[in-house]
Tab-separated table of C-alpha atoms in Angstrom:
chain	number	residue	atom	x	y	z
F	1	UNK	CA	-18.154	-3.781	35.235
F	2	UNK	CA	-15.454	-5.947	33.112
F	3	UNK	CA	-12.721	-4.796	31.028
F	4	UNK	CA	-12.275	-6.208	27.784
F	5	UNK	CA	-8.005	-6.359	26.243
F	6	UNK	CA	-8.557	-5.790	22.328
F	7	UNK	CA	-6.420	-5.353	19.899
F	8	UNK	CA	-6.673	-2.732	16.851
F	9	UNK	CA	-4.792	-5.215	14.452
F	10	UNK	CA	-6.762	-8.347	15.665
F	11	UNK	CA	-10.443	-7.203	17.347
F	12	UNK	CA	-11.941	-9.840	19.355
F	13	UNK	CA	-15.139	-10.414	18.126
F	14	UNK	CA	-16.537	-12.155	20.916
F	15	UNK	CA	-15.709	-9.004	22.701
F	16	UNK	CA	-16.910	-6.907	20.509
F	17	UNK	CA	-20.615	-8.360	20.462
F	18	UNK	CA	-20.320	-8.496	24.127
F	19	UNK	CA	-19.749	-4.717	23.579
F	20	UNK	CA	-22.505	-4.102	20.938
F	21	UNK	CA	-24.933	-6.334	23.075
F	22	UNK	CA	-24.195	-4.139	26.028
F	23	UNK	CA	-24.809	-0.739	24.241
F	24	UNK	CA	-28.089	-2.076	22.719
F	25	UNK	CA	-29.586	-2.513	25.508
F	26	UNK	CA	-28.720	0.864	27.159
F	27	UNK	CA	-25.201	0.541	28.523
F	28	UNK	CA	-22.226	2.674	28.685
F	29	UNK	CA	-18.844	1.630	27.842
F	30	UNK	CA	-15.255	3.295	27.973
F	31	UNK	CA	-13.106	3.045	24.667
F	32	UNK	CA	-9.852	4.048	23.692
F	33	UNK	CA	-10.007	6.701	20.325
F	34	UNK	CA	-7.261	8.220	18.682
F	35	UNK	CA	-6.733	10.851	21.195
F	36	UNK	CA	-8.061	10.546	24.974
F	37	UNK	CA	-10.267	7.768	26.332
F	38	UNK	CA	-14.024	8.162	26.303
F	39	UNK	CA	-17.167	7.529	27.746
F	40	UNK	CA	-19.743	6.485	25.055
F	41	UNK	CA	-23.576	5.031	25.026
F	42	UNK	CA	-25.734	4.766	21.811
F	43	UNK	CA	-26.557	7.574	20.786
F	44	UNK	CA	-29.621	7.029	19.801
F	45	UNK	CA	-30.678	5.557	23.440
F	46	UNK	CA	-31.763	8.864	25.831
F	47	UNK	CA	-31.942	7.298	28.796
F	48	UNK	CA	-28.461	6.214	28.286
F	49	UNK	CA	-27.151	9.717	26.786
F	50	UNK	CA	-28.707	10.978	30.551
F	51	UNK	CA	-26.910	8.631	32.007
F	52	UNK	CA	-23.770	9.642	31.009
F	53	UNK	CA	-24.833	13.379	31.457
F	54	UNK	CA	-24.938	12.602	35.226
F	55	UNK	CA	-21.786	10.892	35.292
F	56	UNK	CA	-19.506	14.224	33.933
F	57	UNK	CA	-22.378	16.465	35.807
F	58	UNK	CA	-23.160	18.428	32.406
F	59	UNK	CA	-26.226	20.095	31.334
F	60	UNK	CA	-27.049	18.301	27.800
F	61	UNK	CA	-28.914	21.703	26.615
F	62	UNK	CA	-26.001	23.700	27.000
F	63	UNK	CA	-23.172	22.205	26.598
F	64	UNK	CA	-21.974	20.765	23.162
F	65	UNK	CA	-21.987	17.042	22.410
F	66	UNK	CA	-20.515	14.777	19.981
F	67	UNK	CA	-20.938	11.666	18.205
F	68	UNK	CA	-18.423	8.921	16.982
F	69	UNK	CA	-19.459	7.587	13.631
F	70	UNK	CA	-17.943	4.478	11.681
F	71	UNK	CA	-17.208	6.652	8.530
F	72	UNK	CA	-18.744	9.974	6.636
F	73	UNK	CA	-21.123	8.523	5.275
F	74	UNK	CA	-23.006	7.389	8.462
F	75	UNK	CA	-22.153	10.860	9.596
F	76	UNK	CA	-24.095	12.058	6.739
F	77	UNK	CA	-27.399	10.722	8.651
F	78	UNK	CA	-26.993	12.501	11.631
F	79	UNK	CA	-25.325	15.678	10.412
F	80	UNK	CA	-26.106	17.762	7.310
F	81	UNK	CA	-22.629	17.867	5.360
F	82	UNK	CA	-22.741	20.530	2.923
F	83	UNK	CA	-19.964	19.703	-0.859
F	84	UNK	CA	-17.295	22.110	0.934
F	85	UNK	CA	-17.220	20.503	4.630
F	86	UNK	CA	-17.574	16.827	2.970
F	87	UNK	CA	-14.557	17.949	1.317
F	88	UNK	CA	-12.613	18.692	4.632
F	89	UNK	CA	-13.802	15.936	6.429
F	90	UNK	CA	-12.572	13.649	3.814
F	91	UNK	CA	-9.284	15.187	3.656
F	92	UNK	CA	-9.142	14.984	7.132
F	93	UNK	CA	-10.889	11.696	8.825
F	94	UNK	CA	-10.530	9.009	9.955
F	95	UNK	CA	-8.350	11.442	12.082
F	96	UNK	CA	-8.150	13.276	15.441
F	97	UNK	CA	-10.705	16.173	14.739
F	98	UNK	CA	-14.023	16.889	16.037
F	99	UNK	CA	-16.228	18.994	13.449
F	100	UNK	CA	-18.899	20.904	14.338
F	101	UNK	CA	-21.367	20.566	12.181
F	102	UNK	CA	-25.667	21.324	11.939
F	103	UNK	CA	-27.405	18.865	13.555
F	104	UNK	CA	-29.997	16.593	11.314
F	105	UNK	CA	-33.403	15.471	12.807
F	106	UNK	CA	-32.408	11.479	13.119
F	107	UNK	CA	-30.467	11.991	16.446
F	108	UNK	CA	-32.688	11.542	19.618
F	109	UNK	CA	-34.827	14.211	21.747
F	110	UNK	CA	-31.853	15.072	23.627
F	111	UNK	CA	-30.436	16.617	20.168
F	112	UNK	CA	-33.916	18.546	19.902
F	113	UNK	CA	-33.646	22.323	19.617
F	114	UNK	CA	-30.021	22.038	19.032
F	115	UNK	CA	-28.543	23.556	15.208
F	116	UNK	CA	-24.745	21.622	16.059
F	117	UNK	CA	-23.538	18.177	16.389
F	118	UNK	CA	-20.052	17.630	17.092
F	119	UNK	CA	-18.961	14.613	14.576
F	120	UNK	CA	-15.733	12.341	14.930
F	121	UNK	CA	-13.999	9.374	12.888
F	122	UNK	CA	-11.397	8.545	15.178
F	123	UNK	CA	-8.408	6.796	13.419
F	124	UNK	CA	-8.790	4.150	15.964
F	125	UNK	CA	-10.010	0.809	14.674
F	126	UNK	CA	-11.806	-0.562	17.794
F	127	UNK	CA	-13.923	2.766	17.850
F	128	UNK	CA	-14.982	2.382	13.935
F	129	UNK	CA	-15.792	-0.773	14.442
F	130	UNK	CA	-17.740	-0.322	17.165
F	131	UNK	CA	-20.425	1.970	15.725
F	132	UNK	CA	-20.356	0.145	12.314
F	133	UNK	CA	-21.563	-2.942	13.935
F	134	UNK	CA	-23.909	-1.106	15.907
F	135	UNK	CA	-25.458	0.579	12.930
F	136	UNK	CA	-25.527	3.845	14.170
F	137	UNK	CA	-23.490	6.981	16.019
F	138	UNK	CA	-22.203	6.284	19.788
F	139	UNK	CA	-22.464	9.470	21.412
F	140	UNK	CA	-19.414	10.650	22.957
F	141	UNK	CA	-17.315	12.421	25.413
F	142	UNK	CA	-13.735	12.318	27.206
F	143	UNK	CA	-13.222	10.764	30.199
F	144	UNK	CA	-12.439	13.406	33.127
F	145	UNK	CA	-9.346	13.215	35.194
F	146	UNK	CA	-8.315	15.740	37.568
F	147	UNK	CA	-5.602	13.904	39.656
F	148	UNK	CA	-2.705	12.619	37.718
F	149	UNK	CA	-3.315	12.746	33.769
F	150	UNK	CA	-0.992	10.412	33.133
F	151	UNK	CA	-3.236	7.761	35.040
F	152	UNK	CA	-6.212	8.547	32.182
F	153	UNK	CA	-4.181	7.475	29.807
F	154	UNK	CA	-3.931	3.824	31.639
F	155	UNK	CA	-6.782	1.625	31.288
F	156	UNK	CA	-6.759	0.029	34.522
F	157	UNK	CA	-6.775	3.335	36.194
F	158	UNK	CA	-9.454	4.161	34.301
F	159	UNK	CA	-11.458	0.747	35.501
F	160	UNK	CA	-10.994	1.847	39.079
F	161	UNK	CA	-12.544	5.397	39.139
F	162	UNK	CA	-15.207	4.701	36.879
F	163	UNK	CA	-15.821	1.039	38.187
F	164	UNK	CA	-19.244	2.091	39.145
F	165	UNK	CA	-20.603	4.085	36.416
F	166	UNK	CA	-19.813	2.308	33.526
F	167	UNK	CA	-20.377	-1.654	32.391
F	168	UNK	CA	-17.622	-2.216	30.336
F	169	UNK	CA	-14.369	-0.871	29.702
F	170	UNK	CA	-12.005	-1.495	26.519
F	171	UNK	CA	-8.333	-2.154	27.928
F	172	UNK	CA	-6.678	-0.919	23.953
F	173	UNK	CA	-3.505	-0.328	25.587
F	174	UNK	CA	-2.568	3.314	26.948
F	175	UNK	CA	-4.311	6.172	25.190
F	176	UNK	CA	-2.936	10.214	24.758
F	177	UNK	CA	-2.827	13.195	27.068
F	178	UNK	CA	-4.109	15.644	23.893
F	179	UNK	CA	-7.576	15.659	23.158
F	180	UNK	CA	-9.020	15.950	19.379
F	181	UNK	CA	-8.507	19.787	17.536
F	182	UNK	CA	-12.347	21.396	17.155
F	183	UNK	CA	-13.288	22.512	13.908
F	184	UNK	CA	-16.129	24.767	13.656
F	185	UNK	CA	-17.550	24.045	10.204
F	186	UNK	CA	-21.111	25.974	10.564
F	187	UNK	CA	-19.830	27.858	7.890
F	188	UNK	CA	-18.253	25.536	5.482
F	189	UNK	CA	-16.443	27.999	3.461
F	190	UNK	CA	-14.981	29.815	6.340
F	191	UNK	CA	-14.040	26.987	8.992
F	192	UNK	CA	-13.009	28.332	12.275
F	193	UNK	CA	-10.652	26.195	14.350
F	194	UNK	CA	-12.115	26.382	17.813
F	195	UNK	CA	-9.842	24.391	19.869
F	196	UNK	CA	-5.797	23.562	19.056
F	197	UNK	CA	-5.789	19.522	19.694
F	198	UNK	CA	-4.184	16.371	18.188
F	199	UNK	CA	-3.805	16.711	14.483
F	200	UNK	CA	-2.788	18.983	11.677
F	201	UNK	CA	-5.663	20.123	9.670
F	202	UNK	CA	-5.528	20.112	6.126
């Protein structure tokens, strides 16, 4: 595993490669986002998506997951975005919200049989940048921490307990205690706010 220090005002791109390089072929990486820390693979790579399954001991047909995209638009290709939840999501991202939204046919076998994707454009640079280069979603989920919480908010701390599950992790300084607010947008004209988080929503 190896920890890479970047910057949000100056990303490394040597680093960054290294990162994209290491996700291509099936890897897992920890990144900092504009809320918690989290663990993320591409998410168009099963094998990898399973592998990350096993690591927070979760069921990927029942419980919900979510994908970090660079902007809307690449969101657009994974979830269907009706005129009135574009609308919010623009008003609202890059930001600390995760939108719940149907899920389109280009994500993986994993997705198969599921009607949601949970969709993110953290206001985090490193994490944009990160699944622009890549060219597609990184599927994603927060790291777990059930002694102090303080200590997932600290990078090295994070290094240490996950030192053997994970191939890289991004050292972008310490992260937040409050994870992202959920916004249930199934319904676009009636969207239900599932879980209070980070952020005010507009």
């Amino acid at each position: 595993m190896k920890i890479l220090k970047m910057y949000t005002s100056n990303i490394n791109d040597r680093f960054m490669d290294e990162v994209i390089d290491t996700l291509r072929d099936g890897g897992i990486v920890i990144y900092p986002t504009d809320t918690l820390y989290a663990i993320g693979c591409d998410a168009l790579k099963n094998n990898a998506i399973e592998r990350i399954c096993k690591i927070k001991g979760i069921n990927p047909q029942r419980t919900n997951l979510s994908i970090v995209c660079s902007d809307i638009s690449q969101a657009s290709q994974y979830a269907r975005i009706d005129n009135r939840a574009f609308q919010l999501l623009r008003e609202n991202l890059p930001g600390a919200f995760t939108f719940i939204l149907p899920v389109a046919s280009t994500l993986p076998k994993v997705f198969k049989g599921r009607k949601t994707v949970g969709v993110r454009v953290p206001d985090n640079a490193i994490t944009c940048e990160i699944a622009s280069r890549l060219g597609n979603p990184i599927l994603t989920t927060s790291i777990e921490w059930n002694d102090d919480p303080e200590d997932g908010c600290n990078p090295q701390a994070i290094a240490m307990k996950y030192e053997n599950d994970v191939d890289i992790v991004i050292d972008g300084g310490y992260g937040e205690l409050i994870p992202s607010t959920i916004v249930d947008c199934i319904d676009s004209s009636a969207p239900e706010i599932l879980r209070e988080g980070k952020g005010n929503l507009k």
